[in-house]
PDB file of N, CA and C in Angstrom:
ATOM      1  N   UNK A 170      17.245   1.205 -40.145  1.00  0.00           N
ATOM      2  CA  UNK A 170      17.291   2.510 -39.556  1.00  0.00           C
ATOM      3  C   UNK A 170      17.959   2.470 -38.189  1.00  0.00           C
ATOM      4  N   UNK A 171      17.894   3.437 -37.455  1.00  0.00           N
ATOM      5  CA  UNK A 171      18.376   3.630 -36.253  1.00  0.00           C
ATOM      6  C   UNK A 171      17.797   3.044 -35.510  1.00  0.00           C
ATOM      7  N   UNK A 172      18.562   2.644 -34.152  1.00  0.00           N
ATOM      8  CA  UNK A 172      17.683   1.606 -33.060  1.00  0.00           C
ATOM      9  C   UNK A 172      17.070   3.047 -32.040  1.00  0.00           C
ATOM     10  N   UNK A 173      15.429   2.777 -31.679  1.00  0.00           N
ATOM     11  CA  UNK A 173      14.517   3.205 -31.043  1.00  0.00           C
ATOM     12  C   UNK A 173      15.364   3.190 -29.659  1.00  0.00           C
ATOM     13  N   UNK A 174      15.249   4.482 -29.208  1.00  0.00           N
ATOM     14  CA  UNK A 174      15.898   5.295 -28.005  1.00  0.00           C
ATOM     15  C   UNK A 174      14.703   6.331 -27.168  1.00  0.00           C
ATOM     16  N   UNK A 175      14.694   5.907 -25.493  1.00  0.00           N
ATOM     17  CA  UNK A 175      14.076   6.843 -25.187  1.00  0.00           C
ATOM     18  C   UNK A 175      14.862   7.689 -24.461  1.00  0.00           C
ATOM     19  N   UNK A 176      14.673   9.244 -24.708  1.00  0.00           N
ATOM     20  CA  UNK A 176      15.492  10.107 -23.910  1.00  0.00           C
ATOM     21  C   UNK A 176      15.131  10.873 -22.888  1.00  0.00           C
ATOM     22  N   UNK A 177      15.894  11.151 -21.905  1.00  0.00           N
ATOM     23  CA  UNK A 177      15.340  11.589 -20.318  1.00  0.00           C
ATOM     24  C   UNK A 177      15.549  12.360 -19.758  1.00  0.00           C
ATOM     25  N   UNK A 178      16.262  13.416 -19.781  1.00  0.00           N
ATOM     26  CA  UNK A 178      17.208  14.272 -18.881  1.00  0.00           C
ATOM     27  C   UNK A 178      18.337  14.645 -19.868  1.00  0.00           C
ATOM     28  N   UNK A 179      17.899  14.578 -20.778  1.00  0.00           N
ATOM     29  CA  UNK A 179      19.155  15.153 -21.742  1.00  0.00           C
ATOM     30  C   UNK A 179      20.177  13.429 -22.082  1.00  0.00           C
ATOM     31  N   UNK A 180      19.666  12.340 -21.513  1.00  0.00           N
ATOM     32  CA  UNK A 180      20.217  11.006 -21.644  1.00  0.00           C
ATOM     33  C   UNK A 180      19.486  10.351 -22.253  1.00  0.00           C
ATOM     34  N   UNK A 181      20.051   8.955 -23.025  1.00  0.00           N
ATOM     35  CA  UNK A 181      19.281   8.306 -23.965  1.00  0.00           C
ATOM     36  C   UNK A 181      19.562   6.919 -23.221  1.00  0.00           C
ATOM     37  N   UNK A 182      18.370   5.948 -23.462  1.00  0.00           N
ATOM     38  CA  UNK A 182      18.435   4.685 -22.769  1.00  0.00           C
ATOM     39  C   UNK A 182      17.904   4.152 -23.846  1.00  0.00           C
ATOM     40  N   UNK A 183      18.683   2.528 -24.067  1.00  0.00           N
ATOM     41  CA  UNK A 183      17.930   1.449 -24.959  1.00  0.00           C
ATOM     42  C   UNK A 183      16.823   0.829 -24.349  1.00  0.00           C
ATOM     43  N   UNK A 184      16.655   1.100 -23.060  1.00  0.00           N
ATOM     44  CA  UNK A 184      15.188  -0.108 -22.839  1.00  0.00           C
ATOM     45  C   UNK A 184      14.606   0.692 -22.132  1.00  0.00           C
ATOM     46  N   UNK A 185      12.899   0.490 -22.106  1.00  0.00           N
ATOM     47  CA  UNK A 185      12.428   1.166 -21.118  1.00  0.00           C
ATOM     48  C   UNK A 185      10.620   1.084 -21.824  1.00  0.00           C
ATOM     49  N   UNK A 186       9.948   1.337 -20.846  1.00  0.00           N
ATOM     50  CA  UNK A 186       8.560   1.370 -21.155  1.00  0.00           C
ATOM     51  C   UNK A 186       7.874   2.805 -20.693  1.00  0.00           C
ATOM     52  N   UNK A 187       7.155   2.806 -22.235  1.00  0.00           N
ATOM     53  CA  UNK A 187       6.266   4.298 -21.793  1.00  0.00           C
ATOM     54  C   UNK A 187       4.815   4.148 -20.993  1.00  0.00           C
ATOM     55  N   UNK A 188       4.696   5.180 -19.896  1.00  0.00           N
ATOM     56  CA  UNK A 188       3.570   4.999 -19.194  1.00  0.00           C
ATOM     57  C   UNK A 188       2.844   6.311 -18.698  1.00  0.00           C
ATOM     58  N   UNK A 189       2.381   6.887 -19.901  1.00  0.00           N
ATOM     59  CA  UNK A 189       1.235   8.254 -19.808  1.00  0.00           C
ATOM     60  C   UNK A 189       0.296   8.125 -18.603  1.00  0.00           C
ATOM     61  N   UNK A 190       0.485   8.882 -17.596  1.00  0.00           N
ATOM     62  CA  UNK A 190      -0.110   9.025 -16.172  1.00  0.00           C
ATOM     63  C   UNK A 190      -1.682   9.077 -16.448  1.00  0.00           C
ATOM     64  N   UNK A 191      -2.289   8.609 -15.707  1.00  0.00           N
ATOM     65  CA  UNK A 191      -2.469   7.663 -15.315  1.00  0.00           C
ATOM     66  C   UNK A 191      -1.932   6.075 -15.846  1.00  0.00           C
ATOM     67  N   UNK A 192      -0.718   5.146 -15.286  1.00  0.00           N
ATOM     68  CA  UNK A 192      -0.488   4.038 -16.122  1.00  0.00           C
ATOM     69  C   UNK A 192      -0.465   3.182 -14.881  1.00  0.00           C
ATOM     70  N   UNK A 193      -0.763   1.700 -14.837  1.00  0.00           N
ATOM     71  CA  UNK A 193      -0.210   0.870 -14.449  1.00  0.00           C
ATOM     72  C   UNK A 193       0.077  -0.468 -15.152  1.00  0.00           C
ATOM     73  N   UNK A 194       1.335  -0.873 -15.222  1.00  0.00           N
ATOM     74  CA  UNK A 194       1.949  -2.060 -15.805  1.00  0.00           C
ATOM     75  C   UNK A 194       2.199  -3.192 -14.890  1.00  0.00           C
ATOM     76  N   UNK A 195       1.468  -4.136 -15.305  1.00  0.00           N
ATOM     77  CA  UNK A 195       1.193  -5.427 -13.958  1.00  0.00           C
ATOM     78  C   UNK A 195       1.912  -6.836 -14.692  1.00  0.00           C
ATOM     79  N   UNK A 196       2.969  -7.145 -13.806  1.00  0.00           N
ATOM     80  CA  UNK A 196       3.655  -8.544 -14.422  1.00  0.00           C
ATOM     81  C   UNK A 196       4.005  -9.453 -13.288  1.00  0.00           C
ATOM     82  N   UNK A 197       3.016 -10.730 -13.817  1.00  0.00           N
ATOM     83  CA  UNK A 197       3.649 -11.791 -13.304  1.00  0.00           C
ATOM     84  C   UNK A 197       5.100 -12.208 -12.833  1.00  0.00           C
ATOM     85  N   UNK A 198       5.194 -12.544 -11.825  1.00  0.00           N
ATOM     86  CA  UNK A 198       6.615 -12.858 -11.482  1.00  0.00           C
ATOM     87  C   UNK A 198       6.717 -14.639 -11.054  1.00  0.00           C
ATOM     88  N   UNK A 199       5.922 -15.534 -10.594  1.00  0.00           N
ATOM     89  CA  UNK A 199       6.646 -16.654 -10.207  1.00  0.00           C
ATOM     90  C   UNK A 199       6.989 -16.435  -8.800  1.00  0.00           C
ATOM     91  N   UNK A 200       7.187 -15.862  -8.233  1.00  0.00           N
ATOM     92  CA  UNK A 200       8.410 -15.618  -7.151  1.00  0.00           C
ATOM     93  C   UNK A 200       9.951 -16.194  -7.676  1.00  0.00           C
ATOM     94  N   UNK A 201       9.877 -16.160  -9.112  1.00  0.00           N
ATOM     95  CA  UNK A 201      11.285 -16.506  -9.576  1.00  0.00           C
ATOM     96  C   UNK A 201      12.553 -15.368  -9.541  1.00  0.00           C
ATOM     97  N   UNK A 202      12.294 -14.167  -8.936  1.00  0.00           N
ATOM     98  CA  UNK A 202      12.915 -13.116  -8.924  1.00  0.00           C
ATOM     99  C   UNK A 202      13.358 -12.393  -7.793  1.00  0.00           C
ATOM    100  N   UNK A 203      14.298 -11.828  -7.252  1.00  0.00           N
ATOM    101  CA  UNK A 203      14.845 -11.345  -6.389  1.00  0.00           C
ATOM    102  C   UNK A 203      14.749  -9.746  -6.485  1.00  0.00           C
ATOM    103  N   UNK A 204      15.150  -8.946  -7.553  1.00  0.00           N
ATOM    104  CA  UNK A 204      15.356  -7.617  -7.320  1.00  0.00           C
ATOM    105  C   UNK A 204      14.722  -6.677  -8.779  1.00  0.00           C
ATOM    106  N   UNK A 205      14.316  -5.703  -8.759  1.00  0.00           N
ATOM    107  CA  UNK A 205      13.779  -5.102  -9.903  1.00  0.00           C
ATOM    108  C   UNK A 205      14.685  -3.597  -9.681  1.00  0.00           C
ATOM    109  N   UNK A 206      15.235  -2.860 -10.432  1.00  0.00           N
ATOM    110  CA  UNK A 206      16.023  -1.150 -10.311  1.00  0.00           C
ATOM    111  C   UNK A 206      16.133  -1.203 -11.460  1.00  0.00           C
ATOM    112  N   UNK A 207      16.449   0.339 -11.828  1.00  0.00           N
ATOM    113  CA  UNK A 207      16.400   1.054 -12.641  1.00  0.00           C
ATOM    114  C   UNK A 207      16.395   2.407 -12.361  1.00  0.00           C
ATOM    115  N   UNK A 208      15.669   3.222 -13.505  1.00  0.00           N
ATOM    116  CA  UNK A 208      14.821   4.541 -12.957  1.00  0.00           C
ATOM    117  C   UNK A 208      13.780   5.005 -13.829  1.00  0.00           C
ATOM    118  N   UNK A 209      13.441   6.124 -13.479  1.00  0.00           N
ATOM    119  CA  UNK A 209      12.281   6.510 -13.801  1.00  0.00           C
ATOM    120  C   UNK A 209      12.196   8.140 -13.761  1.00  0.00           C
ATOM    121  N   UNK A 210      11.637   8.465 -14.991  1.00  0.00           N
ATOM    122  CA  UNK A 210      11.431  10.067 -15.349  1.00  0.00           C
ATOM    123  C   UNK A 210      10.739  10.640 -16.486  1.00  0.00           C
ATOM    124  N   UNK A 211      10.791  11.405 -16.947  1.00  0.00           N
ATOM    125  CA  UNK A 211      10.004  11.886 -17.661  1.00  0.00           C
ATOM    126  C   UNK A 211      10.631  11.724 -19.321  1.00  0.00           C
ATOM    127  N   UNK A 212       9.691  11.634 -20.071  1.00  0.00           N
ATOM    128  CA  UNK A 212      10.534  11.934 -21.592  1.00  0.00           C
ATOM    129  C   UNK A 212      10.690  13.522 -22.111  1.00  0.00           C
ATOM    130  N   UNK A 213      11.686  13.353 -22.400  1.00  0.00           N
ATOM    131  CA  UNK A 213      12.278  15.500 -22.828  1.00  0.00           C
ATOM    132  C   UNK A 213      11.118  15.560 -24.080  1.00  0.00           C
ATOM    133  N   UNK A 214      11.397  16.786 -23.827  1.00  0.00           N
ATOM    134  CA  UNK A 214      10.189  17.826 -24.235  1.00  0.00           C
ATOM    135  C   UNK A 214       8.857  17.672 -23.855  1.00  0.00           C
ATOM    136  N   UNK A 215       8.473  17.078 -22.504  1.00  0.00           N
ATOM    137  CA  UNK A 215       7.537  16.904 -21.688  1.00  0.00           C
ATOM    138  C   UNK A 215       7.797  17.918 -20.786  1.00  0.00           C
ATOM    139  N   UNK A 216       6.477  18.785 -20.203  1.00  0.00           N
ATOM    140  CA  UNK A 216       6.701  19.635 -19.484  1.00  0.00           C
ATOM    141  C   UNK A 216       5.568  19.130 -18.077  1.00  0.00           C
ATOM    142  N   UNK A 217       5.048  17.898 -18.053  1.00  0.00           N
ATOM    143  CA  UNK A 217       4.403  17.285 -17.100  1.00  0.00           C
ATOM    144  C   UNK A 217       5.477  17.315 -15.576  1.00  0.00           C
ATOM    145  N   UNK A 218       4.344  16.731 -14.419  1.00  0.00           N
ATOM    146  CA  UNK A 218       5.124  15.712 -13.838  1.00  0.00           C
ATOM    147  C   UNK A 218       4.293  14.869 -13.019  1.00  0.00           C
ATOM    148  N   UNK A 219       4.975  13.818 -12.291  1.00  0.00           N
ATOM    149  CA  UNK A 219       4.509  12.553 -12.327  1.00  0.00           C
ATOM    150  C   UNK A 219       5.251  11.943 -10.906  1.00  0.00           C
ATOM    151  N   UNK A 220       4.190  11.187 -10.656  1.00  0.00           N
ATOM    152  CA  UNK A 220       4.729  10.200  -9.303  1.00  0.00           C
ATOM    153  C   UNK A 220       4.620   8.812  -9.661  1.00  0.00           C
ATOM    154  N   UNK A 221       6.058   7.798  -9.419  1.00  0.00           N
ATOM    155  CA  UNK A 221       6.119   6.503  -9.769  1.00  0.00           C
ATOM    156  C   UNK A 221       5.570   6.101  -8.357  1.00  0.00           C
ATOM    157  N   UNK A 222       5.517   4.669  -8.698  1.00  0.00           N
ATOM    158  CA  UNK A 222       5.325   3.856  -7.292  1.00  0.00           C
ATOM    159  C   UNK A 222       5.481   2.415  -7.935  1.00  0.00           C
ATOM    160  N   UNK A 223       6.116   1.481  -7.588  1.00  0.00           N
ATOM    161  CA  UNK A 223       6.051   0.011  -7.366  1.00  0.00           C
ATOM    162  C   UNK A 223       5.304  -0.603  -6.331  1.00  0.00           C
ATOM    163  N   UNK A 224       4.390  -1.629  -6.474  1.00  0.00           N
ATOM    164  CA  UNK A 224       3.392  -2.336  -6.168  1.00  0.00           C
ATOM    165  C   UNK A 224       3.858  -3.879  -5.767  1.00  0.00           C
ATOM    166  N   UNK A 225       4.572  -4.676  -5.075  1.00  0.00           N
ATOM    167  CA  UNK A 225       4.485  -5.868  -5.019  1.00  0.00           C
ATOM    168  C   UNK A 225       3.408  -6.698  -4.309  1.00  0.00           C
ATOM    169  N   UNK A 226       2.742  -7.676  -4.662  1.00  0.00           N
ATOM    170  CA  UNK A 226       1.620  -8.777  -4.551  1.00  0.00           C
ATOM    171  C   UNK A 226       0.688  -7.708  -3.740  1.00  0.00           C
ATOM    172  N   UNK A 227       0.408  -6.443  -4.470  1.00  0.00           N
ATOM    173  CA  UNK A 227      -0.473  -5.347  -3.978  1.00  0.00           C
ATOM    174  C   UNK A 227      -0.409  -4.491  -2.758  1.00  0.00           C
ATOM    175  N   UNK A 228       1.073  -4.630  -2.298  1.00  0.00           N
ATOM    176  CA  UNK A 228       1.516  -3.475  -1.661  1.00  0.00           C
ATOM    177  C   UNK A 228       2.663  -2.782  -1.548  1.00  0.00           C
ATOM    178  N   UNK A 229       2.747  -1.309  -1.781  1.00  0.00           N
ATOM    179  CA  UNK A 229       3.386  -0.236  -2.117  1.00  0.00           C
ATOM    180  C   UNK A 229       4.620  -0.528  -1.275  1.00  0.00           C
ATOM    181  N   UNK A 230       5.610  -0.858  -2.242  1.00  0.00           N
ATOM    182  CA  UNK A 230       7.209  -0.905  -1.906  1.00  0.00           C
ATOM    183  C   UNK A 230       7.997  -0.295  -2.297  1.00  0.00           C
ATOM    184  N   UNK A 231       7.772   1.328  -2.887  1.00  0.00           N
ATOM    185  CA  UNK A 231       8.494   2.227  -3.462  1.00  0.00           C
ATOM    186  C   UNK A 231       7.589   3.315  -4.036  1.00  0.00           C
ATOM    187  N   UNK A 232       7.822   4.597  -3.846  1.00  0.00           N
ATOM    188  CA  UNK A 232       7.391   5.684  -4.191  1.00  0.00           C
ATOM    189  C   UNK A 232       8.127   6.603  -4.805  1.00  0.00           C
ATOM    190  N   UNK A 233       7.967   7.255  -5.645  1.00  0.00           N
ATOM    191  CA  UNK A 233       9.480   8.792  -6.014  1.00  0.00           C
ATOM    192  C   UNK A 233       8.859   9.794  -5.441  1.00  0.00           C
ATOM    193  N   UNK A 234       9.489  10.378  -5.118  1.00  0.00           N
ATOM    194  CA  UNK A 234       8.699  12.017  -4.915  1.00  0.00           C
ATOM    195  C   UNK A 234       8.222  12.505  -6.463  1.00  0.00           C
ATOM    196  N   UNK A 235       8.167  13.878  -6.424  1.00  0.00           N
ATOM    197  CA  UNK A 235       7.054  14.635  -7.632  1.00  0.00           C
ATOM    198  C   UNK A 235       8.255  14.108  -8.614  1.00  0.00           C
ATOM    199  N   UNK A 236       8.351  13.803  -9.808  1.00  0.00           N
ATOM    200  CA  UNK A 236       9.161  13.811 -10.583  1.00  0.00           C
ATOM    201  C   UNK A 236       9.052  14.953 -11.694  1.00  0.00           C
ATOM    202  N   UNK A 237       9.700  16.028 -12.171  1.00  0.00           N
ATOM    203  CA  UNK A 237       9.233  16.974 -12.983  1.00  0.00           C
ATOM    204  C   UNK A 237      10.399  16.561 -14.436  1.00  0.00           C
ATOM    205  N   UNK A 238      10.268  17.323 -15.219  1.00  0.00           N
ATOM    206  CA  UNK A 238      11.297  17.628 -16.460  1.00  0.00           C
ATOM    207  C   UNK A 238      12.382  17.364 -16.260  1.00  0.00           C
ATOM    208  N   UNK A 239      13.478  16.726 -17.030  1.00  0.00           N
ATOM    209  CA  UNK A 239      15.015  16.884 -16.626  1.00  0.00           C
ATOM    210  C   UNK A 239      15.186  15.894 -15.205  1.00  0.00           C
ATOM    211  N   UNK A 240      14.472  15.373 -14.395  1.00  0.00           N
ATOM    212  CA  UNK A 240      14.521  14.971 -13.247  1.00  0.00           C
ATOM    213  C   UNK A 240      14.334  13.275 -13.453  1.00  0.00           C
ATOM    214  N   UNK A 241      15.101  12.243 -12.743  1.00  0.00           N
ATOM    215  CA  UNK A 241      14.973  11.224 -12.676  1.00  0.00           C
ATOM    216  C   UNK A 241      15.172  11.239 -11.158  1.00  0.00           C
ATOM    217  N   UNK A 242      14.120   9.345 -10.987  1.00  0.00           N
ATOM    218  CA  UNK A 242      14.348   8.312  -9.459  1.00  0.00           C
ATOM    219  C   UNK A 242      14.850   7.635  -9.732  1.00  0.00           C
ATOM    220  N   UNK A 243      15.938   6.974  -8.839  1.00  0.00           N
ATOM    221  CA  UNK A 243      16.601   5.704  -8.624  1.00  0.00           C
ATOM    222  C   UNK A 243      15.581   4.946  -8.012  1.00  0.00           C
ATOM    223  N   UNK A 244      15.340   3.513  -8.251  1.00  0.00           N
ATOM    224  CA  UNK A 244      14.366   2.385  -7.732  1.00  0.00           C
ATOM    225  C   UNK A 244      15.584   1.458  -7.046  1.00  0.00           C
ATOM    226  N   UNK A 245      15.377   0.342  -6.475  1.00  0.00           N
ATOM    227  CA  UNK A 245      15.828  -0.431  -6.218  1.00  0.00           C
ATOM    228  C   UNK A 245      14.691  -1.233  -5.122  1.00  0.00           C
ATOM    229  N   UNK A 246      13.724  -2.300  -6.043  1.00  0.00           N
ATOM    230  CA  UNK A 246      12.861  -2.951  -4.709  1.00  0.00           C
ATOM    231  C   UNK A 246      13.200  -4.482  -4.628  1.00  0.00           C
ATOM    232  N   UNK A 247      12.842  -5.013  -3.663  1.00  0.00           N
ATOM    233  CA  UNK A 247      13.273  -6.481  -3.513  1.00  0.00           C
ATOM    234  C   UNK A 247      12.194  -7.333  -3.625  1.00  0.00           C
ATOM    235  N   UNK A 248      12.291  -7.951  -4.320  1.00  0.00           N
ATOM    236  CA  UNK A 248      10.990  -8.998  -5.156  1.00  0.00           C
ATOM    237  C   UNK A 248      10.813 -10.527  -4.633  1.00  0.00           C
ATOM    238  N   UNK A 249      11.277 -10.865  -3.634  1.00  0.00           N
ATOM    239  CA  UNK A 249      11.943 -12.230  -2.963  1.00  0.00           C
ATOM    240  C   UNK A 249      10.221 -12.881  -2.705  1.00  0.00           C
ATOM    241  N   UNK A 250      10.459 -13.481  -3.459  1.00  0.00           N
ATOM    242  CA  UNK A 250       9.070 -14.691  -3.230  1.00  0.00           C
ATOM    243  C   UNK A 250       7.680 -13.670  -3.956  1.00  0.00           C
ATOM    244  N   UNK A 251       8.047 -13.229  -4.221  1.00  0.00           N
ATOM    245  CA  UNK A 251       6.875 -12.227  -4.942  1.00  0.00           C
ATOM    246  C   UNK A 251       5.991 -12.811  -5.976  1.00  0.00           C
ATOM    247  N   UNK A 252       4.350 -12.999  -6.204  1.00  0.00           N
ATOM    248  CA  UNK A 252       3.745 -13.307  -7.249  1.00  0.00           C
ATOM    249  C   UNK A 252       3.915 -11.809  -8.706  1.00  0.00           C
ATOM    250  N   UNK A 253       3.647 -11.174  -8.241  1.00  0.00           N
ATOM    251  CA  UNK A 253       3.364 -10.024  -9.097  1.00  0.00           C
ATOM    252  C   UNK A 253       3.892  -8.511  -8.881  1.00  0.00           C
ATOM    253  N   UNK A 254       4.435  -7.864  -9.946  1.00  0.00           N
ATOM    254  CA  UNK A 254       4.578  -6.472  -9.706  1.00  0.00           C
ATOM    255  C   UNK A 254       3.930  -5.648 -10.475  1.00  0.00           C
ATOM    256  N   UNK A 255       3.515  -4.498  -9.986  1.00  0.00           N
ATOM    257  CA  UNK A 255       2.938  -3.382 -10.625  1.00  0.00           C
ATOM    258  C   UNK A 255       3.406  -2.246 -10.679  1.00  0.00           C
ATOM    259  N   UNK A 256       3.638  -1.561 -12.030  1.00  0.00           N
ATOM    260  CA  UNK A 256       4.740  -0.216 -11.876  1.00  0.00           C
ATOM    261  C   UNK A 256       3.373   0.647 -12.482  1.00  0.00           C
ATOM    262  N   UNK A 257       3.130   1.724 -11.268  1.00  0.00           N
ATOM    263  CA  UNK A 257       2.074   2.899 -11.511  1.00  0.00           C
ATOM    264  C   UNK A 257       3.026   4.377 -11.965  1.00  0.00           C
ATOM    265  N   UNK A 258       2.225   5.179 -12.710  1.00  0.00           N
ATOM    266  CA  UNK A 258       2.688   6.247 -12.393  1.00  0.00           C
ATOM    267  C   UNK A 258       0.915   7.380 -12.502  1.00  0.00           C
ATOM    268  N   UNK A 259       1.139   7.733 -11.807  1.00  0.00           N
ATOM    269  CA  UNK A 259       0.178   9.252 -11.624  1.00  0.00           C
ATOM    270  C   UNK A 259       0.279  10.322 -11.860  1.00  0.00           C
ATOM    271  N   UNK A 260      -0.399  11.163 -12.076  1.00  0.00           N
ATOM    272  CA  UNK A 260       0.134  12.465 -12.148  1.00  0.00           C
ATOM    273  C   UNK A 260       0.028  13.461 -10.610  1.00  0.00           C
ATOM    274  N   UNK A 261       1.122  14.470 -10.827  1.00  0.00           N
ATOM    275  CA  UNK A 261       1.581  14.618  -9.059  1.00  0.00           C
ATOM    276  C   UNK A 261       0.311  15.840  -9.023  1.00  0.00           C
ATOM    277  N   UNK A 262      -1.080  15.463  -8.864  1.00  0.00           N
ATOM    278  CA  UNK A 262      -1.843  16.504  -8.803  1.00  0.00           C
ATOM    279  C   UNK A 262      -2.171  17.931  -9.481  1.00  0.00           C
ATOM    280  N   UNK A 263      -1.631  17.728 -11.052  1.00  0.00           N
ATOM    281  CA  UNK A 263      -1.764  18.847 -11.523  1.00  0.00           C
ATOM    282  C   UNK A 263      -2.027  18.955 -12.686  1.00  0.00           C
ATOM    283  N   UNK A 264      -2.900  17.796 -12.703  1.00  0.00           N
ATOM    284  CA  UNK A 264      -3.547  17.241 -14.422  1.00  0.00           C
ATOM    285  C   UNK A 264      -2.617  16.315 -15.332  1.00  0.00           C
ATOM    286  N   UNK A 265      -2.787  15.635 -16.107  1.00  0.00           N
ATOM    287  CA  UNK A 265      -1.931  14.343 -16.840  1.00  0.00           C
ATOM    288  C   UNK A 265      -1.540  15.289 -18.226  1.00  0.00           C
ATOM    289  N   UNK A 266      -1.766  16.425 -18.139  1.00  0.00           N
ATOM    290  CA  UNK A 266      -1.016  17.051 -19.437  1.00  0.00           C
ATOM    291  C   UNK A 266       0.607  16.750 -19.378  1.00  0.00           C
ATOM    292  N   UNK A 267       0.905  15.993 -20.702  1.00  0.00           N
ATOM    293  CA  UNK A 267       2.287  16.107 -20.627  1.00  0.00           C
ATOM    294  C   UNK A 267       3.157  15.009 -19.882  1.00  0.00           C
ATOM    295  N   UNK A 268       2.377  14.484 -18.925  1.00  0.00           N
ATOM    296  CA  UNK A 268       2.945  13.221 -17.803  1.00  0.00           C
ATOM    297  C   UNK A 268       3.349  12.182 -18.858  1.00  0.00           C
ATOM    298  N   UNK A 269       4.095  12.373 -19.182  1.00  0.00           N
ATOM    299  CA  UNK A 269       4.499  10.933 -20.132  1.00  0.00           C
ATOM    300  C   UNK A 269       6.031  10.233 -19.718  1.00  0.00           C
ATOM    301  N   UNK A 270       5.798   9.389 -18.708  1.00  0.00           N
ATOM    302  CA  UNK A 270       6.372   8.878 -17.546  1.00  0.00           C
ATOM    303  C   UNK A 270       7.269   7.847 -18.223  1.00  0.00           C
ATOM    304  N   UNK A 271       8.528   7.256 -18.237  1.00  0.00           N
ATOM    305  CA  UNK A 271       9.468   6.605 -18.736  1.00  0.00           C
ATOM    306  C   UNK A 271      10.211   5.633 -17.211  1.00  0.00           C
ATOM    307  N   UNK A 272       9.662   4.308 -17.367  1.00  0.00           N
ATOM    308  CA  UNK A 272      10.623   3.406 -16.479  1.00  0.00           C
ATOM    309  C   UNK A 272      11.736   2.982 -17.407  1.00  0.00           C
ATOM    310  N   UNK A 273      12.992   3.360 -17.009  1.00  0.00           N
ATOM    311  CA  UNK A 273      14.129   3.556 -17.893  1.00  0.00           C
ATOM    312  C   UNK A 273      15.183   2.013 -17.339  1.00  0.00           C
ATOM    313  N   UNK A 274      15.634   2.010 -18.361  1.00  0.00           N
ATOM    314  CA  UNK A 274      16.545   0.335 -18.135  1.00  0.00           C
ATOM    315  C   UNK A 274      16.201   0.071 -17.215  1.00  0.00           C
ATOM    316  N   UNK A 275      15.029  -0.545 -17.032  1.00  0.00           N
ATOM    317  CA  UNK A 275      14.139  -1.886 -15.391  1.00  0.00           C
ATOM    318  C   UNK A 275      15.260  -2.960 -16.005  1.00  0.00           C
ATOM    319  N   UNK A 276      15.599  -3.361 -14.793  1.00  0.00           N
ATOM    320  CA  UNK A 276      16.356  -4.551 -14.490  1.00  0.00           C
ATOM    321  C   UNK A 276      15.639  -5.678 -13.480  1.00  0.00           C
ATOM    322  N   UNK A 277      15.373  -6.529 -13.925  1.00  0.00           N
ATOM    323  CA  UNK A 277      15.103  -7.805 -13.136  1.00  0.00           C
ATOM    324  C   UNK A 277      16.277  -8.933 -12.577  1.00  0.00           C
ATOM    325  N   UNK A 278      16.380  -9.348 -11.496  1.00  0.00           N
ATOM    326  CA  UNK A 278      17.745 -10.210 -10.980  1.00  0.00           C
ATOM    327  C   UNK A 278      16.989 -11.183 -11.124  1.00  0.00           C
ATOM    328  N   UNK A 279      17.310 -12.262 -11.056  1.00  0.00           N
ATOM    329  CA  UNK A 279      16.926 -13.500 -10.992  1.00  0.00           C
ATOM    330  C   UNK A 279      17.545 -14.346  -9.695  1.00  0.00           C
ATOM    331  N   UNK A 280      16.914 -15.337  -8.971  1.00  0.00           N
ATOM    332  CA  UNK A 280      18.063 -15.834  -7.505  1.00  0.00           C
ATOM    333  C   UNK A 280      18.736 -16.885  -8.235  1.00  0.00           C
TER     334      UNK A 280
END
């Protein structure tokens, strides 16, 4: 069949992880890694919205503003000696109906 696509803004991405607000996704790193980007938004026909945030070795190194429908964040955090990251998303204060939050092609660098 067809290869599994998530779509965002009227755009389709091959990689990406779903994270229904309240989510947090926690991964080991090594400190083998330098940089994590991508973005982050909502999946279409979601009428939620949602606030990302990145977490390194448990403190907040990136936030989006409200993210609504149709709307994506650019990330770009620096991971340099880092044990662990955590990608949260919340809902922006107006109940988790619908928040179904998409970190879209995450990229990891390696040094």
């Amino acid at each position: 069949g067809p290869p599994f696509v998530l779509e965002s803004g009227g755009d389709l991405f091959a990689h990406g992880v779903y994270a229904h607000a309240p989510a947090a996704h926690l991964w080991k790193l090594g400190g083998k890694w330098e940089i994590v980007s991508g973005e982050a938004g909502l999946a279409d026909s979601n009428r939620g919205s949602v606030v990302f945030s990145i977490h390194v070795d448990g403190e907040k190194k990136w936030n989006s503003r409200t993210v609504k429908a149709g709307e994506r964040a650019r990330y770009r955090v620096d991971l340099s000696g880092a044990a662990q990251i955590e990608l949260r998303v919340e809902d922006a204060g107006d109940g988790k109906a619908s928040d179904w939050g998409l970190w879209l092609n995450p990229v990891l660098t390696r040094k």
